[in-house]
XYZ file of C-alpha atoms in Angstrom:
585
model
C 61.476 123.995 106.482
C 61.114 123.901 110.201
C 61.689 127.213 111.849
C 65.625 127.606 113.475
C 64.588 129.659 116.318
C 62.299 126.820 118.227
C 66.072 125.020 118.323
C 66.955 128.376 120.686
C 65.261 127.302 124.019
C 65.935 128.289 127.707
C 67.475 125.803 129.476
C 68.063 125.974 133.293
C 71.495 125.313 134.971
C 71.273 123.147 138.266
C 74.458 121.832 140.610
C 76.034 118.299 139.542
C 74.270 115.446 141.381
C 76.745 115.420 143.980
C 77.007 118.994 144.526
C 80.532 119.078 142.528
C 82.229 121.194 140.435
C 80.971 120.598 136.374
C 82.725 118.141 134.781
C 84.449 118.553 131.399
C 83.246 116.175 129.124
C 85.263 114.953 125.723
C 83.482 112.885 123.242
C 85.818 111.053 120.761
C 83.889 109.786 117.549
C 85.798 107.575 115.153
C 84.249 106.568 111.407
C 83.924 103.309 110.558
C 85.872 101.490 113.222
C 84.651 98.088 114.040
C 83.812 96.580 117.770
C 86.548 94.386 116.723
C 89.480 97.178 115.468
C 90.486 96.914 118.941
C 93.292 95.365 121.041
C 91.160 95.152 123.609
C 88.692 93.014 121.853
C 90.869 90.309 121.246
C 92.435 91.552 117.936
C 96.192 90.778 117.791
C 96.285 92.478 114.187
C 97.158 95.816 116.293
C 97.752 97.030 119.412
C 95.393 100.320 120.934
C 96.781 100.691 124.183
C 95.858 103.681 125.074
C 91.924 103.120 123.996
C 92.553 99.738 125.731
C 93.653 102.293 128.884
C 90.981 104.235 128.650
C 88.274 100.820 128.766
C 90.116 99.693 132.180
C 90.453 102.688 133.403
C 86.701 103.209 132.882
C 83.461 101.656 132.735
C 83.080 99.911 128.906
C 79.314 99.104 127.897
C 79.716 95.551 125.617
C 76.314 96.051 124.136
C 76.369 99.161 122.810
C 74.613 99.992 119.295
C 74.879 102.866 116.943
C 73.298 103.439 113.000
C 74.701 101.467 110.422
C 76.628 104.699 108.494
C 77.736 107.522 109.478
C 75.446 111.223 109.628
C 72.323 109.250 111.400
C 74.571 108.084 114.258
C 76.072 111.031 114.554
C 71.929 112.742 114.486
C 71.288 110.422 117.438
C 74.475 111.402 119.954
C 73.335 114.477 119.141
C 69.465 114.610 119.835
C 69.116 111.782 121.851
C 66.519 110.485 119.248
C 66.074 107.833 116.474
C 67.723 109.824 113.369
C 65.020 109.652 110.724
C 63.228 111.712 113.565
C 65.545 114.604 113.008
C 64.958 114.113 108.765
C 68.057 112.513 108.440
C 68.162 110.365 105.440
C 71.610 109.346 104.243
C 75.039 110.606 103.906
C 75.085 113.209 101.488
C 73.369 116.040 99.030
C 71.195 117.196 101.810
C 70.427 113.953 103.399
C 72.651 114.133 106.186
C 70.608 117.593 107.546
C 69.339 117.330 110.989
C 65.607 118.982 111.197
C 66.134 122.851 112.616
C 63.445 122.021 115.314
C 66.452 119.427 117.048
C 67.786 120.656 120.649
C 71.222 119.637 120.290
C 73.309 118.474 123.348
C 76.003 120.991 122.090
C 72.962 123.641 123.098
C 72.115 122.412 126.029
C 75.730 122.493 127.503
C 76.351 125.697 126.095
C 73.471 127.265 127.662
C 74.826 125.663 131.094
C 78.004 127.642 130.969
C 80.562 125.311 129.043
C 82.860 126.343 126.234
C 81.618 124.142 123.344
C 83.822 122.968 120.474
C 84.022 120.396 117.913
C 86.914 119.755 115.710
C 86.401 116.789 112.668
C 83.974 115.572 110.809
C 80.461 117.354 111.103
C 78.034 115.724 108.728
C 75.226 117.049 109.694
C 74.432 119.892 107.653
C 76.856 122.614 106.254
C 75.569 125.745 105.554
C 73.653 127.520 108.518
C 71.694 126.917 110.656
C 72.181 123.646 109.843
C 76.390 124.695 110.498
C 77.459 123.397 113.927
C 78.519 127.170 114.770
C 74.495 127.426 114.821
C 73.953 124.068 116.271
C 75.736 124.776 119.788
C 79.145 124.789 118.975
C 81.209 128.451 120.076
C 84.183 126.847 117.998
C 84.396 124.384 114.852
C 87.446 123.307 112.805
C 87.291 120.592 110.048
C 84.795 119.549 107.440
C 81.272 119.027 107.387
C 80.622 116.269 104.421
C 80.588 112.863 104.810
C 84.200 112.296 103.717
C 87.428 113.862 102.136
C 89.413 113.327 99.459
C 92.556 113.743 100.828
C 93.709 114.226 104.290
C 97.457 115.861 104.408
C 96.631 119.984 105.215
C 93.736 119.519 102.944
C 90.624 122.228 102.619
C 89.029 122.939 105.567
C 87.093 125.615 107.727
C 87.202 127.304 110.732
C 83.960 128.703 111.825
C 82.581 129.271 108.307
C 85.726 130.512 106.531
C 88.009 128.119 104.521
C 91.414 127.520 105.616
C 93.883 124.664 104.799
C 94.390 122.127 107.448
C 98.281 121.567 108.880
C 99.328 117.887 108.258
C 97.424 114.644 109.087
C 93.949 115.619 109.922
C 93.273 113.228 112.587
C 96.938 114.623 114.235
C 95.349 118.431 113.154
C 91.704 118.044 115.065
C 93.612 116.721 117.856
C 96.222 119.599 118.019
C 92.987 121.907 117.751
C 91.068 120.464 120.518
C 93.757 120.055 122.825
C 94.645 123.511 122.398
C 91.091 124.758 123.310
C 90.811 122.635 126.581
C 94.402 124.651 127.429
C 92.338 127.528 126.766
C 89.942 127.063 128.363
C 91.357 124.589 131.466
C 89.770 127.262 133.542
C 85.860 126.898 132.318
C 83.941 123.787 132.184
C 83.995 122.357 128.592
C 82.409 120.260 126.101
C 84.559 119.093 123.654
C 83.278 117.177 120.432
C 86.368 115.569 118.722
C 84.453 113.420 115.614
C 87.666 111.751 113.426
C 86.823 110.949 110.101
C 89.095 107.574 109.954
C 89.448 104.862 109.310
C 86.725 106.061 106.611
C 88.483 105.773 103.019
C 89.723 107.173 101.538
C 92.984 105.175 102.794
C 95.508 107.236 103.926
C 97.947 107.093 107.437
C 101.237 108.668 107.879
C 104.700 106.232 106.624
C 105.186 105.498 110.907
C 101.871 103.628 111.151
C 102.004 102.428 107.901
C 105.320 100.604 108.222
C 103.849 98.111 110.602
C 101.490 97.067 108.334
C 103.100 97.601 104.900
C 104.018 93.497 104.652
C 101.305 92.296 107.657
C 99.469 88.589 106.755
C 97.145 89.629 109.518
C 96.833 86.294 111.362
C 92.860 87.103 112.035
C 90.549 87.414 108.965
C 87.066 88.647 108.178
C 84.421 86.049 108.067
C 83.820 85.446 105.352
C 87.821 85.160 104.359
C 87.413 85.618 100.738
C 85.585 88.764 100.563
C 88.177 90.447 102.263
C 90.480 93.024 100.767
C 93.894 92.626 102.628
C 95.398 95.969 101.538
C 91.964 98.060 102.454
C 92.460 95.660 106.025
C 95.735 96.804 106.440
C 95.562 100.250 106.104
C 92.524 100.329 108.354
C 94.076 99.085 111.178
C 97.173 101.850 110.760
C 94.568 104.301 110.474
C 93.407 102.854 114.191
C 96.810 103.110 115.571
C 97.248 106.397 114.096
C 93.627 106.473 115.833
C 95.230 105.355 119.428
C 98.004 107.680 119.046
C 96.233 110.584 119.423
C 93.801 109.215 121.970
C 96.859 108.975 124.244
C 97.474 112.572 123.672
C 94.104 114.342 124.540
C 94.457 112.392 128.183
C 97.724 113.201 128.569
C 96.656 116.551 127.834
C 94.607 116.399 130.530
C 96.449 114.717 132.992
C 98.842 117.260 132.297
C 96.279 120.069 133.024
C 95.381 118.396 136.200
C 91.869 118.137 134.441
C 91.271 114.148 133.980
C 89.811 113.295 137.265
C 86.906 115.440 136.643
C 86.622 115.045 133.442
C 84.016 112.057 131.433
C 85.963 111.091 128.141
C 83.765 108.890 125.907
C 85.017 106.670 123.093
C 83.095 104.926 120.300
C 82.366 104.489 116.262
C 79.662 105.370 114.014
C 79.170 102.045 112.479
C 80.663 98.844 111.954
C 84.046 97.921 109.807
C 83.821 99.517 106.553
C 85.372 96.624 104.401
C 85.757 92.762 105.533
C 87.826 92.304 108.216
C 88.474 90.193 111.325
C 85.328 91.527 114.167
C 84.560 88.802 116.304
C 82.591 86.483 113.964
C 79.696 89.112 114.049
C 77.632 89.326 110.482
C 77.483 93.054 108.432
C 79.772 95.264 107.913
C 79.023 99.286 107.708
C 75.662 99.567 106.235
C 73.784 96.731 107.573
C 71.757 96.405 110.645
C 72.587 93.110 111.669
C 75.131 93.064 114.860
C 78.498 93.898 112.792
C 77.041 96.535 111.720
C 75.509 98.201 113.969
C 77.551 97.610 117.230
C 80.332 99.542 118.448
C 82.724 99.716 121.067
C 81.431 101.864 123.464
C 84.234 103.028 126.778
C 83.048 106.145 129.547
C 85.624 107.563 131.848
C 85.262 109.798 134.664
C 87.222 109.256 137.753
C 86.005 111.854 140.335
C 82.463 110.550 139.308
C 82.213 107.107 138.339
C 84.136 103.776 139.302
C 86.151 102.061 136.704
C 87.122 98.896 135.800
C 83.980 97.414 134.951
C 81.936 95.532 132.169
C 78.159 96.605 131.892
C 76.179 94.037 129.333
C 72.766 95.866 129.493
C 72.125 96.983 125.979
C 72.735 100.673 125.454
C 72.993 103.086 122.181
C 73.852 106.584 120.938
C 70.127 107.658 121.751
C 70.895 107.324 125.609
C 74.318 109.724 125.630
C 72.187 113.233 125.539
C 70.030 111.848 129.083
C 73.379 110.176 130.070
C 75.763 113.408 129.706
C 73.132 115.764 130.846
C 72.468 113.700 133.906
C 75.990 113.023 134.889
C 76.576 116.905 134.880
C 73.548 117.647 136.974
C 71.618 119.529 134.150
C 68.175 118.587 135.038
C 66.090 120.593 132.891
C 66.382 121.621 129.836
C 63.776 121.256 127.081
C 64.090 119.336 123.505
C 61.610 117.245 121.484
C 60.800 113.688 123.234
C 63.489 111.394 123.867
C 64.074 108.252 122.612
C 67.223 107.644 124.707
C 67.306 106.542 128.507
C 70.030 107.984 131.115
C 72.707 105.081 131.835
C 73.600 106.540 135.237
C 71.925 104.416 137.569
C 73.564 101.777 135.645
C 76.979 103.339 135.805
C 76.432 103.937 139.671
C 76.321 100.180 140.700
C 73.210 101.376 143.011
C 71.119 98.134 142.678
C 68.406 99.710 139.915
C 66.487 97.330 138.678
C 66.884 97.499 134.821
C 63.866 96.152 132.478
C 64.537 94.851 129.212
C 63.722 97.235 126.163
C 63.738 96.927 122.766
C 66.701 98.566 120.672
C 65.997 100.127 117.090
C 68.388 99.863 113.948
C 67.444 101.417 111.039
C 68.540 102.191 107.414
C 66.857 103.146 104.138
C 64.335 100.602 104.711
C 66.479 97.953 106.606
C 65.180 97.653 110.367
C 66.313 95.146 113.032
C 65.255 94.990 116.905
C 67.884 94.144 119.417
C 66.741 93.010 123.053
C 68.989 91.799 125.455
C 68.958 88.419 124.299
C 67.619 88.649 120.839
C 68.119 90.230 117.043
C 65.206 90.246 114.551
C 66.449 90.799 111.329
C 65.182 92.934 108.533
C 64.069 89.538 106.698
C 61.482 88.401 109.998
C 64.589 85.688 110.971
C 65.530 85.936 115.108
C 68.607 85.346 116.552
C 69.419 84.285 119.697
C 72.388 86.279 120.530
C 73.730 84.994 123.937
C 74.500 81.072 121.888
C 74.508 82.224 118.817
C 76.226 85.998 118.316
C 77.105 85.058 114.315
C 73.494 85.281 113.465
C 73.406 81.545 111.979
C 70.397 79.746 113.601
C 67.029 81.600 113.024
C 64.885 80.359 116.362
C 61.951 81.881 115.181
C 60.094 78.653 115.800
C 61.586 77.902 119.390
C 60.307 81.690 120.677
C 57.190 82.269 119.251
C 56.157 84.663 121.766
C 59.480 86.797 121.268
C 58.700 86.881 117.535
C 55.645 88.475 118.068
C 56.624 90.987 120.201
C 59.549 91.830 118.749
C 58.017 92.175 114.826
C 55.486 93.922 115.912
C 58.122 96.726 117.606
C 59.259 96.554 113.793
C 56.019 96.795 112.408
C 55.384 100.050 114.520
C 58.851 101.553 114.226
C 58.385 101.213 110.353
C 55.022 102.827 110.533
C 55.594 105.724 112.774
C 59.227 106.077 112.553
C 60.718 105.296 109.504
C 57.897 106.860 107.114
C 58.887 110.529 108.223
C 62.046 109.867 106.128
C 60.423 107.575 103.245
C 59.985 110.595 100.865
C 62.944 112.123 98.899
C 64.371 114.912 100.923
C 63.387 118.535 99.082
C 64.921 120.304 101.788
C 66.697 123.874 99.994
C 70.216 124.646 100.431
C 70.091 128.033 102.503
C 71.786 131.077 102.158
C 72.107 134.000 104.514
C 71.727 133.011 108.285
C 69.982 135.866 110.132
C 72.871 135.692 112.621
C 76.136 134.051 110.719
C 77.121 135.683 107.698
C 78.874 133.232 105.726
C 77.290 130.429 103.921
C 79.330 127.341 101.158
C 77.665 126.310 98.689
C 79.862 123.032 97.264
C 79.897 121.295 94.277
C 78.742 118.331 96.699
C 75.157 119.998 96.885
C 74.771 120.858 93.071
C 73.312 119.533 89.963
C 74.447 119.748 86.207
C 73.272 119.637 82.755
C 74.714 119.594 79.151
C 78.289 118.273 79.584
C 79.522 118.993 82.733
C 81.051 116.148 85.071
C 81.508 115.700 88.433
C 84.957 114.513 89.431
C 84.325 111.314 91.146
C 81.087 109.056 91.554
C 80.765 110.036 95.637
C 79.691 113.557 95.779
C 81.013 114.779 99.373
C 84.311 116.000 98.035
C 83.956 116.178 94.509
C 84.102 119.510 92.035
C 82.375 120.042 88.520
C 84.888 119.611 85.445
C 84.236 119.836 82.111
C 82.276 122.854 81.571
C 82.717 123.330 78.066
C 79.717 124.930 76.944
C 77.731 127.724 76.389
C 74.853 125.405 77.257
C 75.856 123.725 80.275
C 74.701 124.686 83.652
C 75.983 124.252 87.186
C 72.740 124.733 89.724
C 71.692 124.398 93.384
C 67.738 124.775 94.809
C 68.437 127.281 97.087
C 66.344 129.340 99.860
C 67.690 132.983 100.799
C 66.826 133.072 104.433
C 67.738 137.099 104.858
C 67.634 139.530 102.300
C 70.418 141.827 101.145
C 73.698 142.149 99.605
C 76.182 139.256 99.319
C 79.911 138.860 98.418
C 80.099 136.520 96.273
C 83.496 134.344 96.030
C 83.825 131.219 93.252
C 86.684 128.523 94.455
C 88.162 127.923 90.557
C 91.133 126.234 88.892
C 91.714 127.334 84.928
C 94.683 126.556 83.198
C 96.460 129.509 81.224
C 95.382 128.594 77.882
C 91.554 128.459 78.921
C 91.579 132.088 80.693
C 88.961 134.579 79.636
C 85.685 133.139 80.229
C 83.074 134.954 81.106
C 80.010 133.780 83.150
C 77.325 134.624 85.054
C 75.482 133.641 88.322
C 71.624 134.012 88.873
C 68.938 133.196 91.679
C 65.804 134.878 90.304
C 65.797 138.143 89.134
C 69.202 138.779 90.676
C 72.491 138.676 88.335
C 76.355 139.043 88.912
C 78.756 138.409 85.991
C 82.321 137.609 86.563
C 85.170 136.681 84.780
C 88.532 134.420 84.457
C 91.682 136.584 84.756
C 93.601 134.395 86.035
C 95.136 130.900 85.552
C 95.560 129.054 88.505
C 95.903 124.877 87.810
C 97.720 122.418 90.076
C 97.788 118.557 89.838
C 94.950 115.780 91.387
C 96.372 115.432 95.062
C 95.558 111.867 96.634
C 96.783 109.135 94.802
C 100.514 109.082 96.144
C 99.078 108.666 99.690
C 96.750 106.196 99.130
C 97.062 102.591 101.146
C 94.802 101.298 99.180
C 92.920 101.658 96.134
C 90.357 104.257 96.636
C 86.573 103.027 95.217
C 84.474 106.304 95.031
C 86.276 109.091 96.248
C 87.314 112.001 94.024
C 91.113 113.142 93.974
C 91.076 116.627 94.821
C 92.846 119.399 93.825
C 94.039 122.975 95.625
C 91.406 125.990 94.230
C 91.938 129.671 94.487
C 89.019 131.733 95.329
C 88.029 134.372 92.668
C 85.993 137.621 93.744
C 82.819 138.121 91.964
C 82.005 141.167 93.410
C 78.428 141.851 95.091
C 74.981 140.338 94.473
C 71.384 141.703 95.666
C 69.303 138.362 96.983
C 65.751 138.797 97.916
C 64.380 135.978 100.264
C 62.807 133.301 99.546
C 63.179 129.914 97.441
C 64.854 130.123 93.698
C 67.607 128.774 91.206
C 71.056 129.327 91.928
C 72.859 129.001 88.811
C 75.646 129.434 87.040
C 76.552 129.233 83.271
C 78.905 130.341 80.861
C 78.725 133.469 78.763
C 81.732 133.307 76.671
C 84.463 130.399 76.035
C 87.614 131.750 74.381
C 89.334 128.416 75.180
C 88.401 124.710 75.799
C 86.758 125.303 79.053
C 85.162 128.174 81.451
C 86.849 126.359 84.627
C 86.346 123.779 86.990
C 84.120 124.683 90.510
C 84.498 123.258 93.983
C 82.490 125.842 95.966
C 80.817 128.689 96.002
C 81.391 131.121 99.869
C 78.629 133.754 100.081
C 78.950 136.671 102.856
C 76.548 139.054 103.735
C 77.476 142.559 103.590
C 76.831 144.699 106.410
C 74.484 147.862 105.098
């Protein structure tokens, strides 16, 4: 494991460019929204006027590209660098960690004087330092898997300690984050506001549902048939739901007298997660071929940059850490080499001359180049993108010379870029930040044996069930990063008749026993507020957080493990998490 402290770097404040006060920047994140779930992209399915406000208002960049899922994007606004850089793998169990050697852009604004916050969907790494309260981030509120099972005043946190959300969540991050620029109207801030919709699983309150409810949808996905109208539907609520609250952050800040001087981004991790209508382009979420991969992409920032304007240059999440940081006049600052380039000059309409360059997608072995005229594909095919931006015409033959270049970028990407994530990730789950003293351990980052289930094939929100046996375990690879003493909480449901198990947890030598005194059992929550039937996403249930009492852990790399030392009933219980805080000495 790379060390956490080399992410801790001295970074020097300078003036803004133009000698102005520091803007306030707001970056607004959506999950799995297509370029095409957008008014302003031609769809009549729904309307987004207030995103649609914010692209006139501003400057929009047409070719903009991101990952095709969610955590490596996310890596990449981040660190300004290709994600399997930063170890990022996949979406869950680990694989969504961002390497501890990253400089994140959080950090570097933080260390410039702003008020950092982020409120939504983290994904990159939950327990510290891999925690965005030890990535750069003075305030978090939401969740940091890769999605949630249900999202009315579900489970959440607040800076490491679990609290239950208040309504909608998208309406809930956006009450939170517009309460901290109030707060802190006085300060420069950098405000992170990642939404976790229209990701399933598919749920929107009744007054953005009704509209869609009954809808034909007079645009389709190509191709037609694959498409699942219902999923469509409720996607496209989610979006307005989406919109909605989009109008409310700027209003907030108009409000505040704080939106001329402040840069409000907008744009998606990844393309449409299902089949639906986006503008011809081939792939969906998860490939790399132009649906997939391209997003809408819409910067605002009156007192600094013109608006109303259409920039074509190709552009992607890897150039928003040397964009942001050059916009606000932070000139140095220090963080592993960049892959992204600043967008400024671009954005200033100052006559730069702008060279072609070769754009990167890339996903567990899937890579495709995008220049600005062409797409290789991860089979060798090229596309020539201006006549032909469905991808159905492979020119390979007609550009020879383009091939060349272009395969070999793929060739050497592969080779130098792609291989540091090739091997399974056997990073530890870590336990006991030198600095923050709380650390979840979730069902989501376990194994089992014997019997025991987990509650739904995706892990990110799921819980262990049917531990039955004296011979099932429940087990993490952990790494104790500080020694000491721990409280040790277990987040449990039991029904009455199954109360009076006793169990123990381990990590090496170390033992605490606990025991079920309690019944506390509720229903699955989920299914009633589906739009749509959900594919891998557990149901979820409320849990009730039993005190275990104190463990000794020494430092270093061991088991964590629980199993069951007697079963009076049918089962010991069922486990969602386990919340660890050091004890002062």
């Amino acid at each position: 494991m790379k060390s956490w402290s080399l992410s801790l770097l001295f970074l020097l404040l300078v003036p803004t460019a133009n000698g102005a006060t520091k803007p306030n920047v707001v970056i607004i994140l959506t999950d799995d929204q297509g370029w095409g779930d957008l008014s302003i992209h031609g769809n009549t399915n729904l309307d987004t006027p207030n995103i649609d406000r914010l692209a006139n208002e501003g400057i929009e960049f047409s070719n903009f590209y991101v990952c095709p899922i969610c955590s490596p994007t996310r890596a990449e606004f981040l660190t300004g660098r290709y994600n399997p850089r930063g170890g990022v793998r996949s979406a869950s169990r680990g694989e969504e960690r961002l390497d501890l050697d990253e400089v994140t852009i959080a950090e570097i604004f933080r260390d410039n004087g702003y008020k950092t916050a982020a409120f939504g969907k983290w994904h990159n790494g939950m327990q510290p330092p891999y925690h965005p309260n030890a990535r750069g981030f003075d305030e978090y509120y939401g969740f940091c898997s890769g999605h949630w099972g249900n999202y009315y005043s579900p489970m959440l946190e607040h800076n490491g300690e679990i609290v239950k959300g208040d309504g909608f969540v998208i309406d809930d991050f956006t009450n939170r984050a517009m309460d901290f620029i109030e707060t802190n109207k006085d300060e420069p801030f950098f405000v992170y506001l990642p939404y976790n919709t229209p990701h399933s699983p598919m749920q929107v309150p009744g007054r953005f549902w009704k509209k869609f409810e009954d809808n034909d949808l007079g645009l389709r996905a190509r191709p037609e048939d694959k498409e699942d109208l219902q999923h469509s539907r409720a996607a496209l609520a989610m979006c307005e739901n989406i919109d909605w609250n989009v109008g409310r952050v700027t209003r907030k800040l108009e409000d505040l007298g704080l939106s001329e001087n402040t840069i409000v981004i907008y744009f998606s991790d990844n393309g449409p997660n299902g089949y639906r209508w986006n503008a011809d382009m081939k792939g969906r979420k998860g490939s790399v071929d132009e649906g997939g991969v391209r997003s809408p992409f819409f910067i605002r920032w009156p007192e600094g940059l013109e608006g109303g304007r259409t920039i074509d240059r190709i552009a992607g999440t890897i150039d928003l850490l040397p964009t942001l940081t050059d916009l606000a006049g932070i000139e140095k600052y220090r963080t592993l080499p960049l892959d992204g380039v600043s967008l400024r000059p671009l954005m200033l309409r100052n006559g730069v001359s702008w060279p072609d360059r070769l754009y990167v997608n890339h996903f567990k072995g899937k890579t495709s180049i995008r220049n600005q005229r062409f797409r290789l594909d991860q089979n060798g095919k090229l596309y020539d993108m201006d006549s032909d931006p469905g991808q159905r015409r492979d020119v390979s033959r007609q550009f020879p010379d383009v091939l060349k270049r272009m395969v070999a970028a793929q060739t050497t990407f592969d080779r130098d870029v792609a291989s540091l994530v090739a091997e399974p990730d056997n990073r530890p789950f870590t336990i006991g930040h030198p600095v923050l003293d709380f650390t979840q351990i979730p069902a989501r980052d376990g194994q089992f044996a014997g019997g025991v289930e987990r509650s739904g094939r995706a892990p990110n929100c799921s819980f262990f069930t049917n531990w039955t046996q004296l011979e099932d375990r429940i087990f993490w690879d952990a790494e104790v990063l500080t020694a000491g003493d721990y409280k040790v909480e277990v987040y449990y449901t039991c029904p009455e008749d199954d109360v009076g198990s006793t169990f123990e947890l381990a990590f090496g030598t170390s033992r605490l026993k606990g025991e079920v005194t309690e019944a506390f059992d509720n229903p699955m929550r989920g299914a009633v507020e589906d739009r749509a039937v959900r594919k891998g996403e557990s149901y979820v249930k409320e849990f009730k957080a039993m005190d275990m009492g104190v463990i000794q852990l020494k430092k270093g790399r061991n088991r964590l493990e629980l199993k069951a030392l007697d079963i009076p009933g049918n089962q010991v219980m069922e486990v969602r998490l386990l919340m660890f805080h050091r004890v002062d000495s």
